[in-house]
mmCIF file of C-alpha atoms in Angstrom:
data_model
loop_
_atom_site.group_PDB
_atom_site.id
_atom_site.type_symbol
_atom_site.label_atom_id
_atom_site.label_comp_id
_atom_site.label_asym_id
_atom_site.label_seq_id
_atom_site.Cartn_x
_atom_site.Cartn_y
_atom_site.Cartn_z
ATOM 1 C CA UNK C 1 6.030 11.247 6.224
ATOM 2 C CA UNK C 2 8.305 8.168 6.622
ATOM 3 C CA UNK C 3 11.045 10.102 7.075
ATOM 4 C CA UNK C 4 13.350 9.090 10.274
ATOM 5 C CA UNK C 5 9.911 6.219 10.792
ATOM 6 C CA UNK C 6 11.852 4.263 7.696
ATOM 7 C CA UNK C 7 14.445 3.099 9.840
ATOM 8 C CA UNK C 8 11.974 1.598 12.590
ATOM 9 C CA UNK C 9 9.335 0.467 9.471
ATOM 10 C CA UNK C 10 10.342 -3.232 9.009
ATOM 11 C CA UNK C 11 10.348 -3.343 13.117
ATOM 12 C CA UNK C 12 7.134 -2.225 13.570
ATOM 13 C CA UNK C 13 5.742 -4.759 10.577
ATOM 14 C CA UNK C 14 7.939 -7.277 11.964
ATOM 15 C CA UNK C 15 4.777 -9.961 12.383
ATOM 16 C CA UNK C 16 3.246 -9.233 9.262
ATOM 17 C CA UNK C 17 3.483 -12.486 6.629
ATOM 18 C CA UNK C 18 4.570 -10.772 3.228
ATOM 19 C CA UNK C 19 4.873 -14.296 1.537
ATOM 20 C CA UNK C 20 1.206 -14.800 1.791
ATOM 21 C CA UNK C 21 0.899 -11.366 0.986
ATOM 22 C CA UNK C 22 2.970 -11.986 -2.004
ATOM 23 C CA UNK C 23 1.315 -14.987 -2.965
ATOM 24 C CA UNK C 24 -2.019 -13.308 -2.672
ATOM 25 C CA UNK C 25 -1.283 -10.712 -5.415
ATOM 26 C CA UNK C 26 0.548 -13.839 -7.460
ATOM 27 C CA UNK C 27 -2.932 -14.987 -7.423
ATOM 28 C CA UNK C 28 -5.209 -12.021 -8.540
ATOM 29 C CA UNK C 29 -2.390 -11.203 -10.900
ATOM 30 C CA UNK C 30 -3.461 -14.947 -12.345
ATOM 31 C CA UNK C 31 -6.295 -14.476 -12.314
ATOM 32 C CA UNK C 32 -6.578 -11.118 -14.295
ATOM 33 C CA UNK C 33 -4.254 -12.688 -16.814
ATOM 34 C CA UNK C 34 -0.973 -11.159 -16.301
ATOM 35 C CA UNK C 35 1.952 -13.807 -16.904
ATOM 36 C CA UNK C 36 4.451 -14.885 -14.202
ATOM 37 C CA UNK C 37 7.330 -13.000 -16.244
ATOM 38 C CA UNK C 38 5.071 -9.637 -16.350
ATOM 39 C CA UNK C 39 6.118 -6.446 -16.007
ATOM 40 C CA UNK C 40 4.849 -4.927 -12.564
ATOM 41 C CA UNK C 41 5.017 -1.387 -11.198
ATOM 42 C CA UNK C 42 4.375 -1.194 -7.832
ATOM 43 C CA UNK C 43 2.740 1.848 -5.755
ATOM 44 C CA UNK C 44 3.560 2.644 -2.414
ATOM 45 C CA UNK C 45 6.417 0.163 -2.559
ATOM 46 C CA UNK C 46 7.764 1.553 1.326
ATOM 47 C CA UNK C 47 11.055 -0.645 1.822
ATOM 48 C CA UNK C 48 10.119 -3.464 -0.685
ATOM 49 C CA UNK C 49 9.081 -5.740 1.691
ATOM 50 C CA UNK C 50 6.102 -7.141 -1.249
ATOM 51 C CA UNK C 51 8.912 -6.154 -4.386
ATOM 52 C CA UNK C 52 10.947 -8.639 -3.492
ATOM 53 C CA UNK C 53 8.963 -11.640 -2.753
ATOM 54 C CA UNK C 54 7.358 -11.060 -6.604
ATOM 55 C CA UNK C 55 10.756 -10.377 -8.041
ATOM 56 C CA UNK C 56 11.630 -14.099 -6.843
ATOM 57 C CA UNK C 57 7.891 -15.286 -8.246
ATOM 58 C CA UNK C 58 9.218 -13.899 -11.316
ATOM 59 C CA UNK C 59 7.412 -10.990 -11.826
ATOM 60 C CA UNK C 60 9.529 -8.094 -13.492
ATOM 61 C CA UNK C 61 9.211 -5.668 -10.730
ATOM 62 C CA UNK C 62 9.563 -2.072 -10.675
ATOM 63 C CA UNK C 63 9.076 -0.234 -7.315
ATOM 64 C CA UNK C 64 7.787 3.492 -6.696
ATOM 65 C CA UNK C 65 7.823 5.456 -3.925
ATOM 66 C CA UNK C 66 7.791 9.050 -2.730
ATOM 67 C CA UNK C 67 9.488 8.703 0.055
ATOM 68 C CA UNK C 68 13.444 8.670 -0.431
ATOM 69 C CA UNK C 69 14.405 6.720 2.479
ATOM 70 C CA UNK C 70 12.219 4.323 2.025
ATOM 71 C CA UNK C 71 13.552 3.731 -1.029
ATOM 72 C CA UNK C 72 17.005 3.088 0.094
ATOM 73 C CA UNK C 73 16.464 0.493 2.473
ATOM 74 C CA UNK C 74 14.478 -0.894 -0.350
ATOM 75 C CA UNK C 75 17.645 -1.098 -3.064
ATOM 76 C CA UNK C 76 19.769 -2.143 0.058
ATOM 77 C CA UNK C 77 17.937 -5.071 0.795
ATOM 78 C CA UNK C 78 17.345 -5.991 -2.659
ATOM 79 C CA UNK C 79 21.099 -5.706 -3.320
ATOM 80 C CA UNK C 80 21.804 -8.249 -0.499
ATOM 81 C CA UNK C 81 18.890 -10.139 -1.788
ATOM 82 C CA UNK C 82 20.852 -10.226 -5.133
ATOM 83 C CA UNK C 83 18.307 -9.199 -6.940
ATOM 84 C CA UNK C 84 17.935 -6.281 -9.837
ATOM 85 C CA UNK C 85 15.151 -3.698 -9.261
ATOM 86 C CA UNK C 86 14.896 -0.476 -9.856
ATOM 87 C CA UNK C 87 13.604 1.666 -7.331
ATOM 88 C CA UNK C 88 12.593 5.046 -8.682
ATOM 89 C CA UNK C 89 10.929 7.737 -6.448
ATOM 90 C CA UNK C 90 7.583 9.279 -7.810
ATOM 91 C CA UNK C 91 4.530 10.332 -6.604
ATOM 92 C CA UNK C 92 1.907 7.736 -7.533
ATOM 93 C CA UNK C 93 -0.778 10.265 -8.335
ATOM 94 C CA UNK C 94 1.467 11.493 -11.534
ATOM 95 C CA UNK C 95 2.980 8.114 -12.134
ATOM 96 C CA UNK C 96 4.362 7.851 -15.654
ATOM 97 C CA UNK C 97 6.548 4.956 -16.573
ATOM 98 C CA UNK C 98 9.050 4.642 -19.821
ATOM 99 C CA UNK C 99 6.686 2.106 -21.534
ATOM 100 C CA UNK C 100 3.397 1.061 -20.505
ATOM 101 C CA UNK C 101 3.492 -2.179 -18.282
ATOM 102 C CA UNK C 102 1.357 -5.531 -17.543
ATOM 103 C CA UNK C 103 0.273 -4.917 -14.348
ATOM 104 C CA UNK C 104 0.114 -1.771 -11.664
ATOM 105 C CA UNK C 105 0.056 -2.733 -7.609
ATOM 106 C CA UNK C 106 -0.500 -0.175 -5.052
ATOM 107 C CA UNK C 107 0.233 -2.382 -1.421
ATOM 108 C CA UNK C 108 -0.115 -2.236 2.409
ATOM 109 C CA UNK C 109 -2.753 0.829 2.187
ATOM 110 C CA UNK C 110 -1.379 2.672 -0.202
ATOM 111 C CA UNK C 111 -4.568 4.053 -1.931
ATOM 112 C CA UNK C 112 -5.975 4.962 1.922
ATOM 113 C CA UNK C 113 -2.557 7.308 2.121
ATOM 114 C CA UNK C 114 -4.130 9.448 -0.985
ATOM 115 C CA UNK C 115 -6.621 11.264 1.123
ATOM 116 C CA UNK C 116 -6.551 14.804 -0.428
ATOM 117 C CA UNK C 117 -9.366 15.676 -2.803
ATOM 118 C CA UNK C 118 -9.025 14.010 -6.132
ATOM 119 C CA UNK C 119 -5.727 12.220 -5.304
ATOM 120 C CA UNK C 120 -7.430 8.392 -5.845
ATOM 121 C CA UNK C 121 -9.010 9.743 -9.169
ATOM 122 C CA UNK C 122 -5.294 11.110 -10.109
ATOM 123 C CA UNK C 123 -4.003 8.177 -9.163
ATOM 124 C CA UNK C 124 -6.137 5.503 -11.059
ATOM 125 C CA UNK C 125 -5.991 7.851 -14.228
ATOM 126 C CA UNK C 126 -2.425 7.914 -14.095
ATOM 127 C CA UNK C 127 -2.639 4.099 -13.984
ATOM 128 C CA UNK C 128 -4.802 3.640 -16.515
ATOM 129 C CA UNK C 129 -2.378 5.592 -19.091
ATOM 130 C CA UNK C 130 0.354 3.292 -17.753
ATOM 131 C CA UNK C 131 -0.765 0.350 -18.242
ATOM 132 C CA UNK C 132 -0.797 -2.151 -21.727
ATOM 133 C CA UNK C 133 -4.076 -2.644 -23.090
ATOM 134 C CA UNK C 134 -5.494 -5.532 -20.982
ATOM 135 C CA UNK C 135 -3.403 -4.417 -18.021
ATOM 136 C CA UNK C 136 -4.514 -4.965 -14.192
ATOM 137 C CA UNK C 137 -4.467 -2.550 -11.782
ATOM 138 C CA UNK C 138 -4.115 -4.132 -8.318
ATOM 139 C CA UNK C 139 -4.837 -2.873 -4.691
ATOM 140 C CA UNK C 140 -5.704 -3.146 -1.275
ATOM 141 C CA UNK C 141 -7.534 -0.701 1.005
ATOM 142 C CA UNK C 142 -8.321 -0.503 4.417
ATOM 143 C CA UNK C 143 -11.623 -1.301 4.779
ATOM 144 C CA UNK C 144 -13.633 1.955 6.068
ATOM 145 C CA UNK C 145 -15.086 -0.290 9.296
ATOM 146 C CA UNK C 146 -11.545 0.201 10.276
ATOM 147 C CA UNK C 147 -10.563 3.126 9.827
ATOM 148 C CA UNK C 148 -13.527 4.297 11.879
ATOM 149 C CA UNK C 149 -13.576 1.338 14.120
ATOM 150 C CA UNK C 150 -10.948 -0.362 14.491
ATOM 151 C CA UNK C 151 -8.646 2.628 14.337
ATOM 152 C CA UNK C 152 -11.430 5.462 15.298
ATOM 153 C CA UNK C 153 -10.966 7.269 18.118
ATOM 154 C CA UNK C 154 -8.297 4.933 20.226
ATOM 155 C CA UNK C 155 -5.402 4.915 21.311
ATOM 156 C CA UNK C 156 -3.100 1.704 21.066
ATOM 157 C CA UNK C 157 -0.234 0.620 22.971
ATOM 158 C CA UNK C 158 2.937 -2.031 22.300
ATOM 159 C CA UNK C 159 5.621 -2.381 24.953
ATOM 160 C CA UNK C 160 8.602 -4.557 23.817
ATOM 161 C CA UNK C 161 12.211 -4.895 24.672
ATOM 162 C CA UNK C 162 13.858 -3.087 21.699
ATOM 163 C CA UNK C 163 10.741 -0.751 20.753
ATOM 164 C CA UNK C 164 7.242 0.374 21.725
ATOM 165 C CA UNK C 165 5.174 2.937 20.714
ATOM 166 C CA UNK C 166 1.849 4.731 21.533
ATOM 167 C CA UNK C 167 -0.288 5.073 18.518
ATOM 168 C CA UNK C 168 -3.339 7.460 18.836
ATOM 169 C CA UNK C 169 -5.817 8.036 16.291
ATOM 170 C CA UNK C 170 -8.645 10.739 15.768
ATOM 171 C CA UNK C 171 -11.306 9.708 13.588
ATOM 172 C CA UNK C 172 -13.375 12.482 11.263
ATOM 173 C CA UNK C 173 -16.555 11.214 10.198
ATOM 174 C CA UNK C 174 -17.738 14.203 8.379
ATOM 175 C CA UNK C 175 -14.582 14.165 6.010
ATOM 176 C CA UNK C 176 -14.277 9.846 6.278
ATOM 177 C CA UNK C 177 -10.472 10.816 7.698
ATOM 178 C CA UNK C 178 -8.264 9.045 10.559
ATOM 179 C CA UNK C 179 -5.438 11.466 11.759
ATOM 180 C CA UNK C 180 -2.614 8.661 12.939
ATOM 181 C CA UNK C 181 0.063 10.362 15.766
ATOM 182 C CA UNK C 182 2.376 7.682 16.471
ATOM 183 C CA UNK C 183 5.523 8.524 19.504
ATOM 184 C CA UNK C 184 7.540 5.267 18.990
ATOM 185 C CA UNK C 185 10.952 4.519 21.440
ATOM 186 C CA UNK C 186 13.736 2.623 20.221
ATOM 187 C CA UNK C 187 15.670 1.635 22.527
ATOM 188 C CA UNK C 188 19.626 2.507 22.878
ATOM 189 C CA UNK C 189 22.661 -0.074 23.377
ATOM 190 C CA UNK C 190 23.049 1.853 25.949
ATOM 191 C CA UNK C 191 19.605 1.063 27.545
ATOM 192 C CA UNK C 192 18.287 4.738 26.658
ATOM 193 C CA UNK C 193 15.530 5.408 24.247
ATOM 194 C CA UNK C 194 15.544 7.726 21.233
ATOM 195 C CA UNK C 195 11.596 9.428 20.753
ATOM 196 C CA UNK C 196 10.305 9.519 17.460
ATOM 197 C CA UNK C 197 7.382 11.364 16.378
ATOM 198 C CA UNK C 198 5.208 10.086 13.220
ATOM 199 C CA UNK C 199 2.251 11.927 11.705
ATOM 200 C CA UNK C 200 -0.193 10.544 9.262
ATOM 201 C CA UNK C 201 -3.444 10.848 7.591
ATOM 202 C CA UNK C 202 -5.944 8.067 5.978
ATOM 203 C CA UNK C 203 -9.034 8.375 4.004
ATOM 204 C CA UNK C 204 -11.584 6.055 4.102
ATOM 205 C CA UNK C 205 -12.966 4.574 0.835
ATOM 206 C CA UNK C 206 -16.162 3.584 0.384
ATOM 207 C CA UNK C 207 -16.995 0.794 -2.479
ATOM 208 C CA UNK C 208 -19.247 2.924 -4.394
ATOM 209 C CA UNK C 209 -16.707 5.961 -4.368
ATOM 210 C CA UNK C 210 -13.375 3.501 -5.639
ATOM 211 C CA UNK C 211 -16.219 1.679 -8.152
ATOM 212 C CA UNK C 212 -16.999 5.047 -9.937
ATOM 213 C CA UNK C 213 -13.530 6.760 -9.794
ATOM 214 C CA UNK C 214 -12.169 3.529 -11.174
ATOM 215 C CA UNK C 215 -15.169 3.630 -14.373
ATOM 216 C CA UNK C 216 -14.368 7.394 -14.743
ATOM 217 C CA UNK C 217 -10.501 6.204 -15.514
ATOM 218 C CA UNK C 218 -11.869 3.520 -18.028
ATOM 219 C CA UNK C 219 -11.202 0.719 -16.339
ATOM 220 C CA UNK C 220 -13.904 -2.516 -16.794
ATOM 221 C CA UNK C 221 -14.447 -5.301 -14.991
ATOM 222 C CA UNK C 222 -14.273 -4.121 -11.603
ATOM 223 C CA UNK C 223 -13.965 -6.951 -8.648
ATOM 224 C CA UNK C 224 -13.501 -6.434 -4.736
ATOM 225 C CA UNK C 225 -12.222 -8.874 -2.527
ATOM 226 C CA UNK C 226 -12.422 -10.032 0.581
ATOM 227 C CA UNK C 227 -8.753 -10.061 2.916
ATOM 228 C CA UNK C 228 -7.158 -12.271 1.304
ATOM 229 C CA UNK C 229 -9.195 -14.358 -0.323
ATOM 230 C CA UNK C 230 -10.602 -14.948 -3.934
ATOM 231 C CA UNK C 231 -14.273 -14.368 -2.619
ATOM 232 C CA UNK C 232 -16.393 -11.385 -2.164
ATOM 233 C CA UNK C 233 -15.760 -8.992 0.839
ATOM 234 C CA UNK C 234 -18.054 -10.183 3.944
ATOM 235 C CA UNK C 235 -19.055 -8.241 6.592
ATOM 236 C CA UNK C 236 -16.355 -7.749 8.655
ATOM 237 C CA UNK C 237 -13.245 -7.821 6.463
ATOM 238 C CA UNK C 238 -10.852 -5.221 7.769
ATOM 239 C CA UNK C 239 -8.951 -5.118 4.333
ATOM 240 C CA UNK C 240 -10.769 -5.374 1.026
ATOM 241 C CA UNK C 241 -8.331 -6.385 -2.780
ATOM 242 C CA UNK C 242 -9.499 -4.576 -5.960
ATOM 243 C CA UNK C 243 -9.106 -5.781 -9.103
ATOM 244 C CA UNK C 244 -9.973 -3.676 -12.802
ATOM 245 C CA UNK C 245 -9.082 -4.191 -16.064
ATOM 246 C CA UNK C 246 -8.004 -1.956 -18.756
ATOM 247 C CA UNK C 247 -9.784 -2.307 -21.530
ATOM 248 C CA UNK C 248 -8.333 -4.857 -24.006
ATOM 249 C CA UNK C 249 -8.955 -2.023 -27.256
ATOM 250 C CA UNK C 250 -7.142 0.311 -24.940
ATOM 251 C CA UNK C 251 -10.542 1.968 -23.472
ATOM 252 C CA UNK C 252 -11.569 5.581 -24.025
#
């Protein structure tokens, strides 16, 4: 996964407003008490698209990744960006840091990616030992309304000048899946178009499972959000924020 679909990543995302995004999690990280100059691992990092933003809010930002070419368009731009972060690849489900940290992010659907039995459950306990008594662990999901409805069973189409791509998804309600099979075509100088083939695979989350895996790592306080918003999810949200707290006697 992400492998040759790095290079067309930031295309494809072109439209999506990482400043608010950025501001969003500059807000929940407020709120759950971690200070502007905090230091902030971040999950599922892709080509840094949210690292940087924070870096420039301050934030002392670390970014994590498993995919390698992801990473490098991540150090390139934050090297042109002049700014220092390191960019280490790990998977997120055995993340271990030098020291434990402030804060822990895991963006843009990261948690939705772990979708092999136990993987979420790995992945908040690894948190939880990462993180500084007090520490916030900070995510977004897709929301499973759509993954199974939204996405479900459809196929979706985008035609522009210097890409397109078909993007068809099979839904499997039984195991709360969504196979994604994108064929994407960038287009040539030459007017030609190179194919590119992208597999992927989402689970859906449901409240009640993220709510107990998240108690089973130790972590307190538990708050869902709606899409961007400091209020409760509402019927409807496509994207839900979680919030949880380590606790501050270091839990367990």
């Amino acid at each position: 996964m992400y492998t040759a679909f790095a290079t067309v990543y930031d295309a494809l995302m072109k439209d999506v407003d990482y400043a608010a995004w950025a501001a969003h999690y500059g807000e929940l990280m407020n709120l759950a008490g971690v200070k502007k100059d905090g230091k902030i691992v971040e999950c599922a990092c892709g080509t840094g698209n949210l690292t940087l933003p924070l870096r420039k809010m301050g934030y002392q930002m670390t970014g994590v990744d498993l995919s390698e070419d992801m990473l490098e368009l991540a150090m390139e731009k934050a090297r042109n960006a002049g700014c220092m972060i390191p960019f280490i690849r790990q998977d997120m489900t055995r993340l271990q840091t030098p020291r434990r940290v402030d804060g822990i992010l895991s963006t843009c659907d990261g948690v939705n990616y772990l979708a092999g039995e136990g993987q979420a459950a790995a992945f908040f306990a690894a948190a939880f030992e990462a993180l500084k008594p007090g520490g916030a662990l900070i995510f977004d999901v897709s929301t499973p309304e759509k993954l199974s409805g939204t996405l479900g069973n459809h196929t979706l189409f985008s035609d522009e000048d210097e890409i397109a791509y078909i993007w068809q998804n099979s839904y499997d309600e039984k195991n709360a899946l969504v196979q994604l099979n994108l064929s994407i075509f960038v287009r040539r100088p030459d007017g030609a178009y190179d194919r590119l083939e992208e597999q992927q695979v989402q689970r859906a989350h449901s409240k009640e499972e993220l709510t107990r895996w998240l108690t089973e790592a130790g972590f307190e306080n538990i708050r869902f959000f709606g899409r961007q918003r400091m209020t409760a999810p509402r019927a409807g949200d496509e994207r839900w924020h979680i919030l949880a707290i380590k606790p501050a006697d270091g839990g367990k």
